[in-house]
Amino acid sequence: PLVIFPMVIRIIMMVVVPFYFFSTFPAEYVLGKINGVTIIYMLCALLGNVVLWTILNKSAWRRGRMSYESLNG
């Protein structure tokens, strides 16, 4: 549970790393501890996380593809 961590670690786990959605979010949702605003905020953070990692992935792929060399053997 993220409740035991300081606020900075909780924000990192909720926004930067989607750990919150796999560990704490389902339990808090079932127990009714999450309101609608929190759900919308977390879904926006998750969407932002997906966009961020997609951009980083495409950038790394392009950089790797530009430096790739192949030899016919």
Coordinates of N, CA and C in Angstrom, one line a residue, residues 5 9 11 15 17 20-21 23-24 27 36 38-40 44 46 55-56 63-64 69 71:
F5 N 4.2 5.3 2.5 CA 5.3 6.1 1.9 C 5.1 7.6 2.1
I9 N 7.2 10.0 -2.7 CA 7.2 8.7 -3.2 C 5.9 8.2 -3.7
I11 N 3.6 10.2 -5.1 CA 3.3 10.9 -6.3 C 4.1 10.2 -7.4
V15 N 2.2 8.7 -10.6 CA 2.3 9.4 -11.9 C 3.4 8.9 -12.8
V17 N 5.6 6.2 -12.4 CA 5.6 4.7 -12.6 C 4.2 4.3 -12.4
Y20 N 0.9 2.2 -9.1 CA -0.4 2.4 -8.4 C -1.5 1.7 -9.0
F21 N -1.6 1.6 -10.3 CA -2.7 1.0 -11.0 C -2.7 -0.5 -10.9
S23 N -1.3 -2.1 -8.1 CA -1.3 -2.6 -6.7 C -2.4 -2.0 -5.8
T24 N -2.5 -0.7 -5.7 CA -3.4 0.0 -4.8 C -4.7 0.4 -5.4
A27 N -7.9 -2.1 -5.1 CA -8.4 -2.2 -3.8 C -9.1 -1.0 -3.3
G36 N -14.6 10.4 -7.9 CA -14.6 10.6 -9.4 C -13.5 11.4 -9.9
T38 N -10.5 11.9 -8.5 CA -9.3 11.1 -8.4 C -9.2 10.1 -9.5
I39 N -10.2 9.5 -9.9 CA -10.2 8.5 -11.0 C -9.8 9.3 -12.3
I40 N -10.4 10.4 -12.5 CA -10.1 11.2 -13.8 C -8.7 11.6 -13.7
C44 N -5.8 10.4 -16.4 CA -5.0 11.4 -17.2 C -3.5 11.1 -17.0
L46 N -2.1 8.3 -16.2 CA -1.8 7.0 -16.9 C -1.7 7.3 -18.4
I55 N 6.8 8.1 -26.8 CA 7.8 9.0 -27.4 C 9.2 8.6 -27.1
L56 N 9.5 8.2 -25.9 CA 10.9 7.7 -25.5 C 11.2 6.5 -26.3
R63 N 17.1 6.2 -33.0 CA 18.5 6.4 -32.8 C 19.2 5.0 -33.0
G64 N 18.6 3.9 -32.6 CA 19.2 2.6 -32.8 C 19.2 2.2 -34.2
E69 N 24.3 -1.3 -38.4 CA 25.0 -1.7 -39.6 C 24.9 -3.2 -39.7
L71 N 25.9 -6.7 -42.2 CA 26.8 -7.3 -43.2 C 26.1 -8.6 -43.8

